[in-house]
Structure formats: structure tokens, C-alpha cells
Coordinates of C-alpha atoms (C1' of nucleotides) in Angstrom, one line a residue:
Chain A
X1 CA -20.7 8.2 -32.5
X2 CA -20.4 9.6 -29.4
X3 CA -20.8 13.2 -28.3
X4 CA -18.1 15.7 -28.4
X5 CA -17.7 17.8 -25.2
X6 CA -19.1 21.8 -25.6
X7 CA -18.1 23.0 -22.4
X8 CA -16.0 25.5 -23.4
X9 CA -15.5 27.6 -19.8
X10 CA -13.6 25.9 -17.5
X11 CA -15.3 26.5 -13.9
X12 CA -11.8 26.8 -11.9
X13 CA -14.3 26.9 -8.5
X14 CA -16.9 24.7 -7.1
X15 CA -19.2 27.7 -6.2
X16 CA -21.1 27.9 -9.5
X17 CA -21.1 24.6 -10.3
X18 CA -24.3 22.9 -11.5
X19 CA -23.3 19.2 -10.6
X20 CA -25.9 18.6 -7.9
X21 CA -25.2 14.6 -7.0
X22 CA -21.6 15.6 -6.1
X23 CA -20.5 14.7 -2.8
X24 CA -18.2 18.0 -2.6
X25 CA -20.3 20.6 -4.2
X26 CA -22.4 20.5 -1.2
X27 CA -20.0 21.7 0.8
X28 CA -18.7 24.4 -1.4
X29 CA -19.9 27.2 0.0
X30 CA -18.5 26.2 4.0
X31 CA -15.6 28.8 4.7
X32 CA -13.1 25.7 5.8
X33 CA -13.3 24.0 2.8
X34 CA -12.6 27.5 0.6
X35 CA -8.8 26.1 0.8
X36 CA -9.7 22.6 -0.2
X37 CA -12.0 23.7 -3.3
X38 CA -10.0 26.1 -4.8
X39 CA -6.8 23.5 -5.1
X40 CA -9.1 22.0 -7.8
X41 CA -8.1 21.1 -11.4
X42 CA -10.0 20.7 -14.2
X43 CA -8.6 18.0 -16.8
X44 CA -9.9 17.0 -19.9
X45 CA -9.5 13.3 -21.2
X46 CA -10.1 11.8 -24.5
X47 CA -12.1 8.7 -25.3
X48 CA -10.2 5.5 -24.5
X49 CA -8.0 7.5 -22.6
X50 CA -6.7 6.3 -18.9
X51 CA -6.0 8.9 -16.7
X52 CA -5.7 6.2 -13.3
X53 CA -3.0 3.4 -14.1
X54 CA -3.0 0.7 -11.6
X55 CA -0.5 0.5 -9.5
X56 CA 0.6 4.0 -9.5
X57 CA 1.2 6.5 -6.5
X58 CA -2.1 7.8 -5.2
X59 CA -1.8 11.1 -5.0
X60 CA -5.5 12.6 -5.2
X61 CA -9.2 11.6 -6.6
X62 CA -10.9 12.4 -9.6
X63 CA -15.2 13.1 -9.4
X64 CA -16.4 13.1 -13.4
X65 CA -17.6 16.5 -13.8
X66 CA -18.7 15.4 -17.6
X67 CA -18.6 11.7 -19.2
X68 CA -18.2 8.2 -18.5
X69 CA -15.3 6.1 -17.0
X70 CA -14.8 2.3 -16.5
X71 CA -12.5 1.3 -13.4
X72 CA -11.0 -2.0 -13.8
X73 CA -8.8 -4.2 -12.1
X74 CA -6.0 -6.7 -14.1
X75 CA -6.0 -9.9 -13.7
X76 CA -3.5 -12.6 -15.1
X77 CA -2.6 -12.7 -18.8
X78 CA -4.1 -9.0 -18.7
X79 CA -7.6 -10.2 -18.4
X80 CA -9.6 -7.1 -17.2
X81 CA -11.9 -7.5 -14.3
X82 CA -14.4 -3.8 -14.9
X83 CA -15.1 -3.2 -10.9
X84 CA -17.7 -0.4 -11.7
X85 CA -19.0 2.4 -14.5
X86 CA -18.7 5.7 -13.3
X87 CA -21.2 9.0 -15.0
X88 CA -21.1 12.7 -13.4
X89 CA -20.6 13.5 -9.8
X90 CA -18.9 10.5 -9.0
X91 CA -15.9 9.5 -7.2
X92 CA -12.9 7.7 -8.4
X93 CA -9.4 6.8 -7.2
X94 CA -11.2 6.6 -3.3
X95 CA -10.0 3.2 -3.5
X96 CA -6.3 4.0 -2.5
X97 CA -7.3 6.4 0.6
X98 CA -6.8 3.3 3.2
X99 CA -3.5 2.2 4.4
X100 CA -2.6 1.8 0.5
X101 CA -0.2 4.0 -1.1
X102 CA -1.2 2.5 -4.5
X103 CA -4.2 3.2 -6.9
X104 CA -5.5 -0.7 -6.7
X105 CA -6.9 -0.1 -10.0
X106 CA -7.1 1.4 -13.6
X107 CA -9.7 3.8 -15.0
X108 CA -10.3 4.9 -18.9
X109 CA -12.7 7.4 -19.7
X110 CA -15.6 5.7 -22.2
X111 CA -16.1 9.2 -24.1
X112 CA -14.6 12.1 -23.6
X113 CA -14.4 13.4 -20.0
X114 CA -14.2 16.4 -18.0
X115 CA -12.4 15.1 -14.7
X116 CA -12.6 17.5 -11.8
X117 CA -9.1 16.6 -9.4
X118 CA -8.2 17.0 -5.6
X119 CA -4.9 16.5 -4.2
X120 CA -4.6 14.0 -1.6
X121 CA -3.7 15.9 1.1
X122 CA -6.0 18.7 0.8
X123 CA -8.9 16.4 0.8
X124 CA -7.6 14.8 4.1
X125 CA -7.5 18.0 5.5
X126 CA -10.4 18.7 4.9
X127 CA -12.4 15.6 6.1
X128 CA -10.7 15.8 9.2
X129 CA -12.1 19.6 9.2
X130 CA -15.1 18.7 8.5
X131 CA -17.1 15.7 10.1
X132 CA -20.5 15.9 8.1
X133 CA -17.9 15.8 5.0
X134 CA -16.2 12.6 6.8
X135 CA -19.3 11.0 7.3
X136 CA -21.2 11.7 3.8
X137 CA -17.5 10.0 2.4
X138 CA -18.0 6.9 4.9
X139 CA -21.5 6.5 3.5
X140 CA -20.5 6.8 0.0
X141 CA -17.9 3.8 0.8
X142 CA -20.6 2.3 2.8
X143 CA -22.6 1.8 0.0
X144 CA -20.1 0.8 -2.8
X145 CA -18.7 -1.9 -0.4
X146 CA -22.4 -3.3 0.1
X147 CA -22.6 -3.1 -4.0
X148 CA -19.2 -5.1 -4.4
X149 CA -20.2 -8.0 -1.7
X150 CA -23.5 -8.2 -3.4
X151 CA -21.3 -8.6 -6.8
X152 CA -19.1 -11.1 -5.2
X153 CA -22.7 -13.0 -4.7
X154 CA -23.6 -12.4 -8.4
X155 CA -20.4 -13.4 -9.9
X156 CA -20.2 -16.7 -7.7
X157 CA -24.0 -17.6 -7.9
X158 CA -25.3 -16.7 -11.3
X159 CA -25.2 -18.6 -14.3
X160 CA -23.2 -16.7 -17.4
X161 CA -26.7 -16.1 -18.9
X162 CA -28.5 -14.3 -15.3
X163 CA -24.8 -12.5 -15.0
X164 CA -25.1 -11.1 -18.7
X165 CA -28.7 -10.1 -18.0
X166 CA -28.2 -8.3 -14.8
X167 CA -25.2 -6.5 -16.6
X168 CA -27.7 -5.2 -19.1
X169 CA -30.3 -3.8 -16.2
X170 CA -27.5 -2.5 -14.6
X171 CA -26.4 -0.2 -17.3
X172 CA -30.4 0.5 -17.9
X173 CA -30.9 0.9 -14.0
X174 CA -27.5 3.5 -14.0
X175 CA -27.6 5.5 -17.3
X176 CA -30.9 4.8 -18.4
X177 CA -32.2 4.2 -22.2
X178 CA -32.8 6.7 -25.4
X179 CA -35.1 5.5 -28.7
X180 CA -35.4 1.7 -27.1
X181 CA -31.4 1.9 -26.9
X182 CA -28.8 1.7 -23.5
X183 CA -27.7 5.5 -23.5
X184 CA -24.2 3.6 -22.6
X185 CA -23.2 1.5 -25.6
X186 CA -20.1 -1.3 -24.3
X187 CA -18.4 -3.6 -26.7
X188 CA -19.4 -6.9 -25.8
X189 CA -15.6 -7.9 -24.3
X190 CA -16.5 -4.8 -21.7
X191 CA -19.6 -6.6 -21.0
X192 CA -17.7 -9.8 -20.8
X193 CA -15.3 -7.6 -18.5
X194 CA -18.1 -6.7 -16.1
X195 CA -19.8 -9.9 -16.1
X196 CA -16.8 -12.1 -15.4
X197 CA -17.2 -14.4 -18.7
X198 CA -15.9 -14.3 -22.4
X199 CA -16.8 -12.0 -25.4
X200 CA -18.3 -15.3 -26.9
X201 CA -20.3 -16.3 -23.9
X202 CA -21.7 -12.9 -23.6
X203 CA -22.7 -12.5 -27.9
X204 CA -24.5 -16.1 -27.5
X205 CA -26.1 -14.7 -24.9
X206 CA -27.2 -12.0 -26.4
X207 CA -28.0 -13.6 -29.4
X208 CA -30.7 -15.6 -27.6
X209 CA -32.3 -13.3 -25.8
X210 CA -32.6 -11.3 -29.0
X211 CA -34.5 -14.7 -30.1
X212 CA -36.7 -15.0 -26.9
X213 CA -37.8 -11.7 -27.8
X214 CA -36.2 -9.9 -24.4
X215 CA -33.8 -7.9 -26.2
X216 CA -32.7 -6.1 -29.2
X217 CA -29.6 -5.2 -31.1
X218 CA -28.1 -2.8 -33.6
X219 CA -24.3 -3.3 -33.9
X220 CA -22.8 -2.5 -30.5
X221 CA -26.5 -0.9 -29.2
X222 CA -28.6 -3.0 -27.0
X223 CA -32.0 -2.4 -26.1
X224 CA -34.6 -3.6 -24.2
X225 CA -38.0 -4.9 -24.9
X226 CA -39.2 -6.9 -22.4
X227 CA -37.5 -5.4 -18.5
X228 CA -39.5 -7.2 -16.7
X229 CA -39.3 -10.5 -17.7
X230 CA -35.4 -9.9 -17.5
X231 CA -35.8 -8.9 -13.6
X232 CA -38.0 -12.2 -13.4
X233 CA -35.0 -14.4 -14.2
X234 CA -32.6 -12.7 -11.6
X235 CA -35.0 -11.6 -9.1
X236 CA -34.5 -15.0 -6.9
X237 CA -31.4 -14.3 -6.3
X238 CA -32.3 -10.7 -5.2
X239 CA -33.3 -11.7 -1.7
X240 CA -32.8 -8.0 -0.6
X241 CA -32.3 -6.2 -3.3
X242 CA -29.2 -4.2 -4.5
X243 CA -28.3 -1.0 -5.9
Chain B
X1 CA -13.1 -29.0 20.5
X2 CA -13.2 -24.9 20.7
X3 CA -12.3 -22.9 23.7
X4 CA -14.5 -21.6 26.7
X5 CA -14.7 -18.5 27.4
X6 CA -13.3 -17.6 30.4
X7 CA -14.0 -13.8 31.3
X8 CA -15.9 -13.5 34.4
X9 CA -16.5 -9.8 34.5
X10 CA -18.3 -8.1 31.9
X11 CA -16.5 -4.5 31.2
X12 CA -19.7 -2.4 30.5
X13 CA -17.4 0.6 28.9
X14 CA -14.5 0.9 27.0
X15 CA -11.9 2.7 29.1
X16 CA -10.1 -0.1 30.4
X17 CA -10.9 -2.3 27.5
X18 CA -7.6 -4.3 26.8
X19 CA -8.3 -4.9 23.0
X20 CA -5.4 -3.1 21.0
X21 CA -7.4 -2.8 17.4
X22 CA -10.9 -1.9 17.9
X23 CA -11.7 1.6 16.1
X24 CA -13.8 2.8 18.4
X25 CA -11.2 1.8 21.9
X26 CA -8.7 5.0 20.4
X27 CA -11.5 7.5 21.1
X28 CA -12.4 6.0 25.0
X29 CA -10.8 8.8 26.4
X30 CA -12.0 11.3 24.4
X31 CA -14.9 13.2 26.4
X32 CA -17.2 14.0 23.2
X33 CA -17.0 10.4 23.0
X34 CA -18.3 9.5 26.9
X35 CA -21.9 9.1 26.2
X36 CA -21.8 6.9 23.3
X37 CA -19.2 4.5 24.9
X38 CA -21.1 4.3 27.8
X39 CA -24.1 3.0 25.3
X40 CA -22.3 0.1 25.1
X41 CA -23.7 -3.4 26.0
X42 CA -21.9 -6.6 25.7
X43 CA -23.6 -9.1 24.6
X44 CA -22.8 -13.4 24.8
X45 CA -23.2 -15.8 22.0
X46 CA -23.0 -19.3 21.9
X47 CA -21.0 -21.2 18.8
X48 CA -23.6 -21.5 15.9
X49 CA -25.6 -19.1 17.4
X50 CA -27.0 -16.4 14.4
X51 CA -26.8 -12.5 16.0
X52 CA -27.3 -10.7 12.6
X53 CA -30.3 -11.7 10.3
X54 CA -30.4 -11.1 6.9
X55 CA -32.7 -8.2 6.0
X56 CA -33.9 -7.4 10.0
X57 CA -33.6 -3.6 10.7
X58 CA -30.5 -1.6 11.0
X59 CA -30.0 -0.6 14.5
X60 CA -26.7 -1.0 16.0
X61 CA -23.4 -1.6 15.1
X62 CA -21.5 -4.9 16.4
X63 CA -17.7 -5.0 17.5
X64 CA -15.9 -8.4 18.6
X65 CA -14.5 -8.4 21.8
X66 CA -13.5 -11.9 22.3
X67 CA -14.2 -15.1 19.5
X68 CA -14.8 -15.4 15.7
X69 CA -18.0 -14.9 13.8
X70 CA -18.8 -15.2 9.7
X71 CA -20.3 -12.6 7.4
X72 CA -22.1 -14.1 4.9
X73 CA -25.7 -13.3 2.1
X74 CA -27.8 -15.6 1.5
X75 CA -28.4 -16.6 -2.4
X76 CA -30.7 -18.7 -4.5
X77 CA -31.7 -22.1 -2.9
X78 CA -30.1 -20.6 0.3
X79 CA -26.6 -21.4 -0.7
X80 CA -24.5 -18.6 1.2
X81 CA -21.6 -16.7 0.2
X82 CA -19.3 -15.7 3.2
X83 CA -18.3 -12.3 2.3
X84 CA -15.4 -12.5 5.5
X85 CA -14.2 -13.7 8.6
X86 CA -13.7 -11.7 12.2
X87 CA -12.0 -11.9 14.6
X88 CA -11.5 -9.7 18.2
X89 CA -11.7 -6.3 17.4
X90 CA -13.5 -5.9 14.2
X91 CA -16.4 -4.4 13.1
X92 CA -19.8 -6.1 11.9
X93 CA -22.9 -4.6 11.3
X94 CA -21.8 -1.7 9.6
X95 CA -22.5 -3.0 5.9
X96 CA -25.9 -1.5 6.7
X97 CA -25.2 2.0 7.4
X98 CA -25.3 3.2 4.5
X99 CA -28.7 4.4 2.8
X100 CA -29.6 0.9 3.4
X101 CA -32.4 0.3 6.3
X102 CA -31.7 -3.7 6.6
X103 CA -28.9 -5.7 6.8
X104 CA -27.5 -7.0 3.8
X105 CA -25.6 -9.3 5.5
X106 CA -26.2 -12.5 8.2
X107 CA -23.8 -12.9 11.2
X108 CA -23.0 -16.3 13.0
X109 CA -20.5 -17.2 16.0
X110 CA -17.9 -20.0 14.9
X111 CA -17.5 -20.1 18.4
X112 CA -18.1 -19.0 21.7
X113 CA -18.0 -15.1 21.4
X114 CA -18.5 -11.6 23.1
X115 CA -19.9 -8.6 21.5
X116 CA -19.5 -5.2 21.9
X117 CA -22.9 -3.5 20.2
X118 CA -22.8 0.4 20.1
X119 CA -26.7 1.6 18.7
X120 CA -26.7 3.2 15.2
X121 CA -28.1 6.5 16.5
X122 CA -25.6 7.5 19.2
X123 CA -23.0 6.1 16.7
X124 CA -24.2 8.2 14.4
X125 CA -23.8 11.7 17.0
X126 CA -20.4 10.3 18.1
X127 CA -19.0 9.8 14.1
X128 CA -20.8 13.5 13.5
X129 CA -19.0 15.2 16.1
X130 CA -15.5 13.3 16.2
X131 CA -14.0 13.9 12.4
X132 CA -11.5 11.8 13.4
X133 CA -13.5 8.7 14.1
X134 CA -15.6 9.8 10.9
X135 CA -12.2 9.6 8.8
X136 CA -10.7 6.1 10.6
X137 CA -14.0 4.6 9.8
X138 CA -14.0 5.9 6.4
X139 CA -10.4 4.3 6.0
X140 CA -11.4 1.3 7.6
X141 CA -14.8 1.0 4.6
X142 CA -12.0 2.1 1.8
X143 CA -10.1 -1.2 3.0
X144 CA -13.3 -3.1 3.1
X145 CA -13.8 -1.9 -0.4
X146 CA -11.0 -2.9 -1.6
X147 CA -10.8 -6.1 -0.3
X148 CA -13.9 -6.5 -1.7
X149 CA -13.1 -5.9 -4.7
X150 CA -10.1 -8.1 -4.9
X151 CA -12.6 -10.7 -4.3
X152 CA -14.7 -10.4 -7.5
X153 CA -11.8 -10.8 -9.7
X154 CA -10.6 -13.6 -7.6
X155 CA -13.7 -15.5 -8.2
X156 CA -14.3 -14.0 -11.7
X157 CA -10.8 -15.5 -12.9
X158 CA -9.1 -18.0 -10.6
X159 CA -9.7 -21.4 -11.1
X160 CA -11.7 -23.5 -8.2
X161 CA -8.1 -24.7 -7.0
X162 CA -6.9 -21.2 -7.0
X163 CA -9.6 -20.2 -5.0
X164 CA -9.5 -23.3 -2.6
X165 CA -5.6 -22.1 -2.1
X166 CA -6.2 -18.5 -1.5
X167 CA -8.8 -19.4 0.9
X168 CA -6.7 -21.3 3.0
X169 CA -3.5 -18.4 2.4
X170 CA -6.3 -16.0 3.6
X171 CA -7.2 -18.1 7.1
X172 CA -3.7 -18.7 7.3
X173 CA -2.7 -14.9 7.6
X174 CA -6.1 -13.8 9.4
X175 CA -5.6 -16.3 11.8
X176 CA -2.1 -17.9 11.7
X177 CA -1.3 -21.7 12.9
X178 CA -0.4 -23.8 16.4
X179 CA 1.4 -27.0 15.8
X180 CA 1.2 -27.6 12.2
X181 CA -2.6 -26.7 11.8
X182 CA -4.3 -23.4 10.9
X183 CA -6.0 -22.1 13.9
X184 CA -9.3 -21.5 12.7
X185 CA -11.2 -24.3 11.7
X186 CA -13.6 -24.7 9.1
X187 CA -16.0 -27.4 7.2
X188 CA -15.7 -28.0 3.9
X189 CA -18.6 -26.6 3.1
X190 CA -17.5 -22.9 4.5
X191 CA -14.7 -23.1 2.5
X192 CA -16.4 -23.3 -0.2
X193 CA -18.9 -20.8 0.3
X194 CA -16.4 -18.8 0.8
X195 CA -14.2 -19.3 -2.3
X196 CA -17.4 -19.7 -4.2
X197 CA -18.0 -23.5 -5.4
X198 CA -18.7 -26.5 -3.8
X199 CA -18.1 -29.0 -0.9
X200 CA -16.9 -31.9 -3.1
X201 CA -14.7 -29.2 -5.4
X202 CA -13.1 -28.1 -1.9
X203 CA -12.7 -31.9 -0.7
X204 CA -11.3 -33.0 -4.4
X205 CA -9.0 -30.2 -4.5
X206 CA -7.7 -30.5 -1.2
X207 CA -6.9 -34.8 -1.7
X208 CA -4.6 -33.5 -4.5
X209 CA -3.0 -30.8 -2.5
X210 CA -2.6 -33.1 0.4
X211 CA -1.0 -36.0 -2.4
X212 CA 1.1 -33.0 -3.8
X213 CA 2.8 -32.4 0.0
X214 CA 1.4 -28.9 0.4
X215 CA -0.9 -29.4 2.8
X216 CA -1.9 -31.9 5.0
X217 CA -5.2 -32.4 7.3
X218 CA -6.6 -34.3 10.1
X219 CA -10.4 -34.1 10.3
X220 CA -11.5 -31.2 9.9
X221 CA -8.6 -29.1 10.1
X222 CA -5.8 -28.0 7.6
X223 CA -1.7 -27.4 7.5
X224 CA 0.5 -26.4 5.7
X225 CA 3.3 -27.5 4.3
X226 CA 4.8 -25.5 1.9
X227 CA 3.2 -21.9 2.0
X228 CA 5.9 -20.9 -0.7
X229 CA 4.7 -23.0 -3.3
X230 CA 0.9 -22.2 -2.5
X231 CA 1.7 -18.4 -2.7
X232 CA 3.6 -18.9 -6.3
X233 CA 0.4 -20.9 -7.7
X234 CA -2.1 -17.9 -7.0
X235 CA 0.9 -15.1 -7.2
X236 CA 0.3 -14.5 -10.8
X237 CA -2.9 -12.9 -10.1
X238 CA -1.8 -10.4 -7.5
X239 CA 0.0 -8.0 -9.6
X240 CA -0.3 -5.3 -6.2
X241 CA -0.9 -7.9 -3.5
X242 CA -4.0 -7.6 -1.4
X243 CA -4.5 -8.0 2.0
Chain C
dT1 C1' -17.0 6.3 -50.2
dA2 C1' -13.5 2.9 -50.3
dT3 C1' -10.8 0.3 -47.2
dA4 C1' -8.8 -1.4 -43.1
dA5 C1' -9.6 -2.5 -38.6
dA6 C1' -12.5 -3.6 -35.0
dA7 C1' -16.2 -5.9 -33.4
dC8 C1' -19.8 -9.3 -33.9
dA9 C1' -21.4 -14.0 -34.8
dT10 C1' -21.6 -19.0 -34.8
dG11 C1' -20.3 -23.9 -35.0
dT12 C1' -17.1 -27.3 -32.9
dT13 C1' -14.0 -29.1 -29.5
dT14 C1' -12.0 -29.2 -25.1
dT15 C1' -11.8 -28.2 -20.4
dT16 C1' -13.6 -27.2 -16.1
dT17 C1' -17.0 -27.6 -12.8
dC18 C1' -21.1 -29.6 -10.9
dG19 C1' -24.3 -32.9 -8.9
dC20 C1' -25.5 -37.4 -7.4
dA21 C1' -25.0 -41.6 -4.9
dG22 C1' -22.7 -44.5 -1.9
dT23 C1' -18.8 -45.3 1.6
dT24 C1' -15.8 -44.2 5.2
dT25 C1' -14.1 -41.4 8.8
dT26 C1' -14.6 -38.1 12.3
dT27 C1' -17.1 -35.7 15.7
dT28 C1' -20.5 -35.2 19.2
dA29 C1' -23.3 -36.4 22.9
dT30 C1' -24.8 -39.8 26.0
Chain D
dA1 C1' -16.8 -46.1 25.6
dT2 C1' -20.2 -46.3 22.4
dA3 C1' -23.9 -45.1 19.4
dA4 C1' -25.7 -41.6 16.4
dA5 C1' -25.0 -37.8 13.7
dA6 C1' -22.3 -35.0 11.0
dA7 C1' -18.7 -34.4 8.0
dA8 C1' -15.3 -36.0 4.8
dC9 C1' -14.3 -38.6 0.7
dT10 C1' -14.6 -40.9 -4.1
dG11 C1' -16.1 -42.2 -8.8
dC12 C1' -18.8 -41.2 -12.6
dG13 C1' -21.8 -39.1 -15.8
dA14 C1' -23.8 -34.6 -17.1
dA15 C1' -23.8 -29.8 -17.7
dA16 C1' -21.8 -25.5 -18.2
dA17 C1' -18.3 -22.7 -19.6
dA18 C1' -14.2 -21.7 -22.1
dA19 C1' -11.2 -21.9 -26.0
dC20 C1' -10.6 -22.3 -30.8
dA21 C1' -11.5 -21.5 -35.6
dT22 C1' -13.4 -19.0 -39.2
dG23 C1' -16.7 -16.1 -41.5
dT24 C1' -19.6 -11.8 -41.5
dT25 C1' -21.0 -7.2 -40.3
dT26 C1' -20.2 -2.8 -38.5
dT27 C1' -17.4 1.1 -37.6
dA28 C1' -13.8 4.4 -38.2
dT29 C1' -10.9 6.9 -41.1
dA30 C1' -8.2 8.4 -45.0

DNA sequence: TATAAAACATGTTTTTTCGCAGTTTTTTAT
DNA sequence: ATAAAAAACTGCGAAAAAACATGTTTTATA
């Protein structure tokens, strides 16, 4: 079951808030950007909920002030390609800012979600008011462009079984483990999704490691027993390795 | 055979630099600007010749002032996945300015080329105190990004003649054609590191295309026939088409 | 807590892709 | 122009992955 939101105050501001990995809070208190913070809006958003449908007009970005989000792109007979998980602090809906005028992809809050939203034109404003602001933004892009090459690597490269496997230590490595358990539970399609295979190919999988001993499961929960031997079977291809 | 280059006089700045698309050409003028363009050195490269190394330190950025050069990591048994092609006037190097201190990424002339290389740290001052060139670069990343991005779905769920077909729609648009045949030429074998299988998938695939009467080739290089039909074969999958 | 729906699981078949080995053609350098 | 090297091609068997079919367990909800 997952856990029900108890933030019951709506912080309307940037100023107080205790987010500390958020690219914009650290520039909350610079006078230019007073305009720019206080255009934020606070929306909530259910579980299974999605609050960025592909192909629509971008008109701002969305940083998860609370929760979990997958961002996906569609591929042909609907087939779902998951591009990244996002937790707190992050950005989403960046991908439109180039020359597109179209959000390139989908995104569906995974529990329920406290989105924190800036307009499009506000945020321009203020990057081009605010270098440091510009840069820490290229960075961030920097970084998740270096992540999807190394991806593009991983999904051409790896067998099904080493793709499934550094799926799994990438949900440990991001949101971490509780009681032997991924603190993110995914069905087994949305690891399929990720991992650019079937639900099948990723439950025999899973099945097998659960035999080798590497793993364990309880329903949708996976957890695991033996990380190091799991990095052992990917780590050749990890020349230089990734986030 | 490939062509000579034929510039006599190496420019050693930017302000009468003749190339239309290069980021950092827009900001010549600009005095903020004067002592990082005047950084600059231009460097030569022979065809085949390696001028980014996987995993060597971070300390410049590389722009193409005349030729073509392929990005590309390195995976397991050192079979490489070329993350892109460039040509005049775009940026390499940058994949590692991020929090990354190496390259994640190997650089090699396809021919003859000049470089423009601009060193990280008075990059760095120039992108802190010119928003603007902050912001373009950011755009340019967000672009990267999502070109990127495209890419993992296209090899997640495209078939190998899918991929074999966009790969040639994607040199065909970079790059265009003279006389029937697609400008740049490749081997086999980068086409299929690019589009992420093998040399005798890309040879097999393009036999049939050629029996079909899409395409046809002569060596080494590629034409094309009928670019309508090899659009409608991968159209399905671009829902919001991608550069 | 009963029940329906969703998700997990596994065996079988089919399709796709890969890897090897040998041949022919093209390119490159002398 | 010619020889050597590199690249392109082809067929075939093997392996990997996907698709299909069907049963079981878990989860959500009335």
C-alpha cells in the first residue's frame, strides 16, 4: 500500500521550503528571481495519475516537491518506452525547452504527488536573468544527456538478463531499499518498460535470479540479497561508470 | 576518395569566422566574450585520426570548423555504440561537462577535419557571465537530450531493418546527397554500431532493400530511391517526429 | 472477508537476431 | 596498373528473444 500524502499546508513560496536538492530553491532568496518564484503553483496528483500527456503544448515544468513520477515515451501499438524515474527535487517537462513546442513525452505520478509548477515564460526569464541559474540548468541537462547515451549503450549492448539486473540496481542506487525491499515497488511490465523487453522476459528473469540466490521476491516487492554479485555481471560493460 | 582540405590560413579567433551555426560564433562580438574567443586554438586532424579518448580528463570543449567526426562509447569486447554524427559547426566535448571529470565519450575524424577547441575553464567564465550563451547551450543539451532519448526507444522497439532504415533517413537529412548517393559515407560496420546490431544484419538488410528498389549502392556508399516509402516503414513509430 | 481484477508465473512455439566460415568485390597503396 | 588489404556479401545453424496460451497468486475493493 503506498503512503498517503500528510502535507496539509501548501507552501505558496520557495522561501521556506525544505527541498534542499532542488535546482530552484537555491536561488530563492536572489531578489530577481522574487517574480519568477512567486508565479509558482502547487498541484496535487493522484496515483496513476498523468499530469504531462505527450504531445501537448509545453507550457511550463513541473520539479516533484513530494512522490514519484515515471516519464515515458510511446512507441508503436502503444508500447511504452519509461525514459527515467523521477523522486523529489527533480525536474520534469525540461525536455520541450529546445526548439520544440511539444512535451516529447508522457509523465504519471507512481503514488501520490505534490508537483510544484513554473510557467514557461517566467522560467525563461529568469535564466536569462540569471547566468549561475543558466548554467546549474545546462549541467543538469548535461548530465541526463550523458545518462541517456550511456542507456542507448545498455539497451543495445546488454543481454535481457544484464538489462533487467541493472534496472534493479538502478532503482536500489536511486531510491534506495527498506526491510531487504526496493523502497520503489514497479510492476514487472514497468520494469519491462524501462528495460526495453517483455513482462515475460523480465518475470523469468526474475525468477532465476530468485533461484541463484541474487534476489528476492514478495508479490510485486523485490529485494536484494547479494548487490555485489549483481554489479559483477554488469560491471564489464561499465567501462566508465554511469550515474 | 574524401576531400582535402584546402584552407591555407588558420583564423586564430572567431570574428571573421565564416561558419553560420556555431553557438559560440553569435557571441564573437560581444566584448565579455573577447578573452575566451581569443583562447581559441584550431587544431588539424587527419581522417581516422582519434582526438577524444574515452575516459582521459575533461579539459576543453571541441567545435568543428571544417569536416565530419563520430561520437561514440566503447562497450563490452570493445564493440562501440556511436552515440552521433558532426558535422561543421557543432559541438563535441561537451558530454563531459557535467559533474563528470572524464569523457564519457571517444571522438574520431571520418575525414580530414579542423577543430576549434575553447578550454573548459575560460568556457566556463564566458557561460557564467553571458546568460545568454548559458541559455543557447542549455537549449542546445535540451535537444541533445531529446534526441537522445528518441534513440533508446528506437533501438528498444524497432526492428534491425527499422533501425538500418532510420539510420540511413538520419545521414540522409544530416548530410543530404550529390548524384544519387548520400554524402557521407560509411562502412557497414558504423552503421551498425550506430543503429545497434551487426555488420552482416546491416549488409543482409540492405541486399533486400536494394532487391526491393529503395535503395541502391555502389561500394561503400548508399542511395536512395524512394525516401517516401522508407519514411512510411519507420513512420509508425514517430508519433511527434524527431529530428 | 468475499470477489473481481490485476499481476505474476511458466511451459511451448515462433520469430528474430546473431555468429561463423568462406567467397567475392572494392578500395588503397605501391 | 597491380597486388595486398579491407570491406562487402551469402548461407546456415545456433542462440536469444518474443509471442502465445493458460494457470496461479496477489492485490484492491465493495
Amino acid at each position: 500500500m503506498h503512503t498517503r500524502s500528510k502535507i496539509s499546508i501548501l507552501q505558496t513560496t520557495c522561501i521556506n521550503c525544505t527541498q534542499t536538492n532542488c535546482i530552484v530553491n537555491s536561488y530563492a532568496n536572489s531578489e530577481s528571481n522574487r517574480k519568477f518564484i512567486e508565479s509558482k503553483k502547487i498541484l496535487k496528483c493522484k496515483k496513476g495519475q498523468q499530469f504531462i500527456m505527450e504531445g501537448a503544448m509545453v507550457n511550463g515544468l513541473f520539479i516533484i516537491l513530494k512522490g514519484t513520477a515515471k516519464v515515458f515515451r510511446t512507441g508503436i501499438n502503444g508500447k511504452e518506452q519509461i525514459v527515467r524515474f523521477a523522486k523529489s527535487g527533480e525536474v520534469i517537462g525540461h525536455r520541450g525547452f529546445g526548439t520544440e513546442e511539444h512535451y516529447p513525452i508522457g509523465a504519471v505520478a507512481l503514488e501520490d504527488t505534490l508537483l510544484c509548477y513554473f510557467s514557461k515564460e517566467l522560467l525563461q526569464e529568469a535564466l536569462l536573468n540569471n547566468a549561475k541559474l543558466a548554467y546549474d540548468m545546462m549541467l543538469f541537462y548535461a548530465n541526463e544527456l550523458n545518462r541517456s547515451e550511456s542507456k542507448v549503450k545498455t539497451i543495445s549492448q546488454m543481454t535481457v538478463r544484464e538489462r533487467v539486473i541493472d534496472s534493479i540496481l538502478y532503482i536500489n542506487r536511486k531510491f534506495g531499499d527498506t526491510d531487504g525491499y526496493l523502497n520503489l515497488v514497479l510492476s514487472r511490465k514497468e520494469y519491462a518498460d524501462y528495460a526495453g523487453t517483455t513482462e515475460e522476459q523480465v518475470i523469468r528473469t526474475l525468477s532465476t535470479l530468485k533461484k541463484e540466490g541474487l534476489i528476492r521476491t514478495r508479490g510485486k516487492k523485490i529485494g536484494i540479497y547479494n548487490i555485489d554479485n549483481l554489479k559483477a555481471e554488469i560491471s564489464q560493460h561499465n567501462f566508465f561508470l554511469d550515474s
